[in-house]
CSV table of C-alpha atoms in Angstrom, one decimal:
chain,number,residue,atom,x,y,z
T,1,MET,CA,-46.6,-54.0,10.1
T,2,SER,CA,-44.3,-53.4,7.2
T,3,TYR,CA,-41.8,-56.1,6.1
T,4,SER,CA,-39.1,-53.4,6.8
T,5,ILE,CA,-40.0,-53.3,10.5
T,6,SER,CA,-38.0,-55.7,12.6
T,7,PRO,CA,-39.8,-58.4,14.6
T,8,ASP,CA,-38.6,-56.8,17.9
T,9,ASN,CA,-40.0,-53.4,16.9
T,10,LYS,CA,-43.3,-54.9,15.8
T,11,ILE,CA,-43.6,-56.4,19.3
T,12,LYS,CA,-42.6,-53.1,20.9
T,13,MET,CA,-45.3,-51.3,18.8
T,14,LYS,CA,-48.0,-53.8,19.9
T,15,LYS,CA,-47.1,-53.5,23.5
T,16,VAL,CA,-47.2,-49.7,23.4
T,17,ILE,CA,-50.6,-49.8,21.8
T,18,GLN,CA,-51.9,-52.1,24.5
T,19,GLN,CA,-50.4,-49.9,27.2
T,20,LEU,CA,-52.1,-46.8,25.8
T,21,LEU,CA,-55.4,-48.6,25.3
T,22,ALA,CA,-55.3,-49.5,29.0
T,23,GLN,CA,-55.2,-45.8,29.8
T,24,ILE,CA,-58.4,-45.0,27.9
T,25,ARG,CA,-61.9,-45.2,29.4
T,26,ILE,CA,-63.5,-47.7,27.0
T,27,GLY,CA,-67.3,-47.9,26.5
T,28,PRO,CA,-70.3,-46.5,24.6
T,29,GLU,CA,-70.3,-43.4,26.7
T,30,PHE,CA,-66.6,-42.8,26.4
T,31,THR,CA,-64.1,-43.9,23.8
T,32,MET,CA,-64.6,-46.7,21.3
T,33,VAL,CA,-61.6,-48.1,19.3
T,34,ALA,CA,-60.9,-50.0,16.2
T,35,GLY,CA,-57.7,-51.1,14.4
T,36,LEU,CA,-56.0,-52.8,11.5
T,37,THR,CA,-52.6,-53.8,10.5
T,38,TYR,CA,-51.4,-53.8,6.9
T,39,GLY,CA,-48.6,-54.9,4.6
T,40,ALA,CA,-49.6,-55.9,1.0
T,41,GLU,CA,-53.1,-56.4,2.4
T,42,THR,CA,-55.2,-55.1,5.3
T,43,LYS,CA,-55.8,-57.2,8.4
T,44,PRO,CA,-58.5,-55.7,10.7
T,45,PHE,CA,-58.3,-57.0,14.2
T,46,LEU,CA,-60.9,-54.8,15.9
T,47,TYR,CA,-64.0,-52.9,14.9
T,48,ILE,CA,-65.7,-50.3,17.0
T,49,SER,CA,-68.7,-52.6,17.4
T,50,SER,CA,-66.6,-55.7,18.4
T,51,PHE,CA,-66.0,-55.1,22.1
T,52,ASN,CA,-66.8,-52.6,24.8
T,53,ASP,CA,-64.5,-53.9,27.5
T,54,LYS,CA,-60.7,-53.8,27.9
T,55,LYS,CA,-60.2,-57.5,28.4
T,56,ASN,CA,-61.6,-58.4,25.0
T,57,ILE,CA,-59.9,-55.5,23.4
T,58,ARG,CA,-56.6,-56.7,24.9
T,59,GLU,CA,-57.2,-60.2,23.5
T,60,ALA,CA,-58.0,-58.8,20.1
T,61,THR,CA,-54.8,-56.8,20.0
T,62,ASP,CA,-52.9,-59.9,21.0
T,63,LYS,CA,-54.2,-61.5,17.8
T,64,MET,CA,-53.3,-58.7,15.4
T,65,VAL,CA,-51.5,-59.9,12.3
T,66,MET,CA,-47.8,-59.0,12.7
T,67,ASN,CA,-46.5,-60.4,9.4
T,68,PRO,CA,-48.8,-59.7,6.5
T,69,ARG,CA,-47.7,-60.3,2.9
T,70,LYS,CA,-44.7,-58.1,1.9
T,71,GLY,CA,-45.7,-54.7,0.7
T,72,THR,CA,-47.0,-51.3,2.0
T,73,ALA,CA,-50.6,-50.9,0.8
T,74,THR,CA,-51.3,-47.6,2.5
T,75,HIS,CA,-54.0,-46.9,-0.1
T,76,LEU,CA,-55.9,-50.1,1.0
T,77,ALA,CA,-55.5,-49.3,4.7
T,78,LEU,CA,-57.0,-45.8,4.2
T,79,ARG,CA,-59.8,-47.1,2.1
T,80,GLU,CA,-60.7,-49.8,4.6
T,81,THR,CA,-60.7,-47.3,7.4
T,82,ARG,CA,-63.1,-45.1,5.5
T,83,GLU,CA,-65.4,-47.8,4.1
T,84,ALA,CA,-65.5,-50.2,7.1
T,85,MET,CA,-63.9,-48.9,10.3
T,86,LEU,CA,-65.8,-45.6,10.3
T,87,ARG,CA,-69.3,-46.8,9.3
T,88,THR,CA,-72.2,-46.9,11.7
T,89,LYS,CA,-72.9,-50.6,10.7
T,90,ASN,CA,-69.5,-51.4,12.4
T,91,GLY,CA,-70.2,-49.3,15.5
T,92,ARG,CA,-69.4,-45.7,14.5
T,93,ARG,CA,-71.5,-43.3,16.6
T,94,GLN,CA,-73.3,-40.4,15.1
T,95,ASN,CA,-72.4,-36.9,16.3
T,96,HIS,CA,-69.1,-38.2,17.9
T,97,LYS,CA,-65.6,-37.1,16.9
T,98,ALA,CA,-63.4,-39.7,15.3
T,99,VAL,CA,-59.6,-39.8,15.3
T,100,VAL,CA,-57.5,-41.9,12.9
T,101,ILE,CA,-53.8,-42.5,13.6
T,102,VAL,CA,-51.8,-43.8,10.6
T,103,MET,CA,-48.5,-45.4,11.6
T,104,THR,CA,-45.9,-46.1,8.8
T,105,ASP,CA,-42.2,-46.3,8.1
T,106,GLY,CA,-42.3,-45.3,4.5
T,107,CYS,CA,-44.2,-44.7,1.3
T,108,THR,CA,-46.6,-47.0,-0.6
T,109,ASN,CA,-45.0,-50.1,-2.0
T,110,PRO,CA,-45.2,-50.6,-4.9
T,111,PRO,CA,-44.7,-46.9,-5.6
T,112,GLU,CA,-47.0,-47.0,-8.6
T,113,LYS,CA,-49.9,-47.1,-6.1
T,114,SER,CA,-48.9,-43.8,-4.5
T,115,ASP,CA,-51.5,-41.8,-6.4
T,116,GLU,CA,-54.1,-44.1,-5.0
T,117,THR,CA,-52.8,-43.5,-1.5
T,118,ILE,CA,-53.0,-39.7,-2.0
T,119,ALA,CA,-56.6,-40.0,-3.4
T,120,GLU,CA,-57.7,-42.2,-0.5
T,121,ALA,CA,-56.2,-39.8,2.0
T,122,GLN,CA,-58.3,-37.1,0.5
T,123,ARG,CA,-61.4,-39.2,0.6
T,124,LEU,CA,-60.8,-40.2,4.2
T,125,LYS,CA,-60.9,-36.6,5.2
T,126,ASP,CA,-63.8,-35.5,2.9
T,127,PRO,CA,-67.1,-35.0,4.9
T,128,GLU,CA,-68.9,-36.1,1.7
T,129,SER,CA,-67.5,-39.6,2.2
T,130,TYR,CA,-69.7,-40.3,5.2
T,131,GLU,CA,-73.3,-40.9,6.2
T,132,ALA,CA,-75.5,-38.2,7.6
T,133,GLY,CA,-74.6,-37.4,11.2
T,134,VAL,CA,-71.2,-38.8,10.8
T,135,SER,CA,-68.2,-36.4,10.5
T,136,SER,CA,-64.9,-37.0,8.8
T,137,PRO,CA,-62.1,-37.9,11.2
T,138,GLU,CA,-59.2,-35.9,12.4
T,139,VAL,CA,-56.2,-37.8,10.9
T,140,PHE,CA,-52.8,-38.0,12.5
T,141,LEU,CA,-49.7,-39.5,10.9
T,142,MET,CA,-46.9,-41.1,12.9
T,143,THR,CA,-43.8,-41.9,10.8
T,144,PHE,CA,-40.9,-44.2,11.8
T,145,PRO,CA,-37.4,-44.6,10.3
T,146,ASN,CA,-37.2,-47.2,7.5
T,147,GLU,CA,-34.1,-49.1,8.7
T,148,LYS,CA,-34.0,-51.5,5.8
T,149,LEU,CA,-34.2,-48.8,3.1
T,150,ASP,CA,-31.8,-46.5,5.0
T,151,ASN,CA,-29.2,-49.4,5.0
T,152,VAL,CA,-29.5,-50.2,1.3
T,153,LYS,CA,-26.1,-49.3,-0.1
T,154,ASP,CA,-26.6,-50.1,-3.8
T,155,LEU,CA,-29.8,-48.1,-4.3
T,156,ALA,CA,-29.2,-45.6,-7.2
T,157,PRO,CA,-29.3,-42.0,-6.1
T,158,GLU,CA,-32.1,-41.2,-8.6
T,159,GLU,CA,-34.2,-44.1,-7.2
T,160,ARG,CA,-33.6,-42.9,-3.7
T,161,GLU,CA,-34.6,-39.4,-4.7
T,162,LYS,CA,-37.7,-40.7,-6.4
T,163,LEU,CA,-38.8,-42.6,-3.3
T,164,GLU,CA,-38.1,-39.6,-1.0
T,165,GLY,CA,-40.3,-37.5,-3.3
T,166,ILE,CA,-43.2,-40.0,-3.1
T,167,LYS,CA,-42.9,-40.2,0.6
T,168,LYS,CA,-42.9,-36.5,1.0
T,169,ARG,CA,-46.1,-36.2,-1.1
T,170,GLU,CA,-47.9,-38.9,0.8
T,171,PHE,CA,-46.8,-37.6,4.2
T,172,GLU,CA,-48.2,-34.2,3.3
T,173,ALA,CA,-51.5,-35.7,2.0
T,174,ILE,CA,-52.4,-38.0,4.9
T,175,PRO,CA,-52.7,-35.9,8.1
T,176,SER,CA,-55.5,-33.4,8.5
T,177,LYS,CA,-53.0,-30.6,9.0
T,178,ALA,CA,-49.2,-30.3,9.0
T,179,GLU,CA,-49.0,-30.2,12.8
T,180,ASN,CA,-50.8,-33.6,12.9
T,181,ARG,CA,-47.6,-35.3,11.7
T,182,PHE,CA,-45.3,-36.8,14.3
T,183,ASP,CA,-41.9,-38.2,13.4
T,184,ALA,CA,-41.2,-40.9,15.9
T,185,THR,CA,-38.8,-43.7,16.8
T,186,PHE,CA,-39.7,-47.1,18.2
T,187,ASP,CA,-38.2,-45.9,21.5
T,188,ASN,CA,-40.2,-42.7,21.9
T,189,MET,CA,-43.5,-43.6,20.2
T,190,LYS,CA,-45.3,-44.0,23.5
T,191,ASP,CA,-44.6,-40.3,24.3
T,192,LYS,CA,-45.7,-39.3,20.8
T,193,LEU,CA,-48.9,-41.3,21.0
T,194,ASN,CA,-49.7,-40.0,24.4
T,195,LEU,CA,-49.4,-36.5,23.0
T,196,ILE,CA,-51.9,-37.3,20.2
T,197,LEU,CA,-54.3,-38.9,22.7
T,198,ARG,CA,-54.1,-36.1,25.2
T,199,THR,CA,-55.0,-33.6,22.5
T,200,SER,CA,-57.8,-35.8,21.1
T,201,CYS,CA,-59.5,-37.4,24.1
T,202,LYS,CA,-60.0,-35.4,27.3
T,203,GLU,CA,-60.6,-38.5,29.4
T,204,ILE,CA,-57.0,-39.9,28.8
T,205,LYS,CA,-55.1,-40.5,31.9
T,206,THR,CA,-51.5,-39.5,31.4
T,207,PRO,CA,-48.7,-41.1,33.5
T,208,GLY,CA,-48.5,-39.7,36.9
T,209,GLN,CA,-52.1,-38.6,37.1
């Protein structure tokens, strides 16, 4: 929920997430979900252990923080995912696959924290980061245009080039493999997320089925 994402697009993103969650079979024998938003800080709104039914999950997503403090602390979001979201104490099941979808419109801000983001991305995917019987997740990255940065006219060319280089390194480091990166818009993100879900969760119902 970056400061650079417009309020309308934030609402659109939340609605798409809720629509897709409605397609998934939720429960201990099927799929369990968790989520957090982030800006300068992380704001978890759902742990795997929180709820097992769609009604409560819908209410939790309704309450997700949409306007965290200005910043893009991707390093903190990746760390919280590894240290809290994917732990058995918070509902992670042993011997079950985990999938992480990171959605962002740019690189870490402040850029000085980019090395931490890359290090946290590596830790997130490292099997040694997890308890016995718990595997590292398959990580997907969904990127969006950064409308505010793209429209800044007085940004020095060398500064823009620097930010593009940071973004390139982070976007290469986060997903488990290159084909797990999806460049999306706020208009086609549902189709992109559906593609990720269909390849990750066999029980997903796709539109028309």
